[in-house]
Amino acid sequence: MKTALTTAGMRTLPGLARPLALGLCAALLTAGLIPEAEAGPRRSIRRRHDQVVMEGKDVKPMLGLKIENLRLLALSGSELETIPFQIDERTPAGNYAFSKGSDTKRDTDGGSFDANDELVFMVRDSGGKADPGQLEALWKVVEIEVTDPLDKRKGWVYLAAYKTDPPALSKVDYVSISFNENGLLTYNGKGFILDNARALGNAVRTTTLRFQTKDGQFGPNLADSTKTRTELYYFAIPIRRNGTEMRVSIGAWIDGPVRVVALNVVEIYLIWGFWVRAPNSLIFFYDYGSEMPTNINMPVNVDQSPESGARLSLDLSPRAKGWFFYSDKNPSPLALDGKPNARKEKLDMSFPDWVVIYGPEGGVIRRMTFDKEIRKASKLYFVDDVKKEDAPENEKGSFGNTGFVVNLTGLKSKVYQGTYYTYYKANFRYGDEKRYLQIHSSPLVAKASLPGAAKPADDKSGSSGEATKPGQ
């Protein structure tokens, strides 16, 4: 029986034999007398901002293994290297097993990877497709192929299990949040910092927005504050609340290298002992921005008239000089200067799919999705007039105060669902929003299989799995 001699096979030779054999192998390869080991396809996927989230059921061969013995690998050059990842455990009821905070929870599987746990990594860390020889030393391994549905470009990562002594975890930590005893929450992403320094009673009310400059420092605070205001009618009684009358806190969280998952506790007093609450609502912090899937429990039936609504907006500081606004409904950039004019009065105020504000320091992209019955009568919020105050004020007036007005008229007593997305980019350029919006409009497709397996990803034998889970 003939055996092919390849450079891959030379890795097993000890001592002086290895350089001599490599030299011989190189000479034979040059002469074309032996076949060269075939390299797998290179990574071609271009998207970098997207996260990949796969449930354990989509990586079936690794179920039941200890999480502490799992590593995620990607091909870098000719070597497999560990990359940043996390596995967020969930309880049998589907709640996240928060490890920090006042409302921590534990999974019941003793630290094993189970069907509803979530494997999370960033597509930017994927690599090329490894050949079988590069995987043969691993005890157990699953290949995960990530595909961009828009152009079919691909990247690969490998979830590996080790019996003992797994390699060190990657030292990369993309995102973090921190708290202090006074209620200050600081969110550090890629090229930006947010905090609630001027609204310590509300964990998610942004009063500081700073972008990183080219010299690595952070520029001035460009935010007055995020603003919320609710006005609804119940038995003809007007009920008006603003952000200072909300109780918002982070009940518990998971702080991993790829994302932070936080339990968002929201309460707004309504009337006569009724509270509007957001049960089991979450915030996912990534290095590019945040996602807030929210469940709004409306405790009463809202009157059919007059019009009821809730507004969520970001009011800038007058320091945001040279900033502009545009959206899918208003695509031409509009200068923000704190002064009303005819063009601002003629904006399309119908509900936008997304809005952008940007300037020399960076840009902010926002999108809001929710139940269709709410969306149909909702609209854009836009006020750029420093003479119009919008309490609570840290800096007087409305400077590029933009966002969304959600129509609540006639809503019935039940739970409504929605998600608020915010993306931040230093050195933003017009059109940069496209690469962020596609994270959810065209989510990546991740498929797991045993290396070399010919079975399709949806095979029922349990050897492979597929996930197209957007968000989170």
PDB file of C-alpha atoms in Angstrom, residues 233 236 302-308 409-410:
ATOM      1  CA  TYR A 233     -55.905  58.435  28.983  1.00  0.00           C
ATOM      2  CA  ALA A 236     -60.805  60.224  30.498  1.00  0.00           C
ATOM      3  CA  VAL A 302     -56.376  52.599  27.393  1.00  0.00           C
ATOM      4  CA  ASP A 303     -59.123  54.967  26.184  1.00  0.00           C
ATOM      5  CA  GLN A 304     -59.904  55.084  22.444  1.00  0.00           C
ATOM      6  CA  SER A 305     -59.509  58.877  22.551  1.00  0.00           C
ATOM      7  CA  PRO A 306     -57.842  61.293  22.974  1.00  0.00           C
ATOM      8  CA  GLU A 307     -54.536  60.067  21.550  1.00  0.00           C
ATOM      9  CA  SER A 308     -52.200  58.294  23.976  1.00  0.00           C
ATOM     10  CA  THR A 409     -54.365  54.749  21.907  1.00  0.00           C
ATOM     11  CA  GLY A 410     -56.956  52.075  22.587  1.00  0.00           C
TER      12      GLY A 410
END
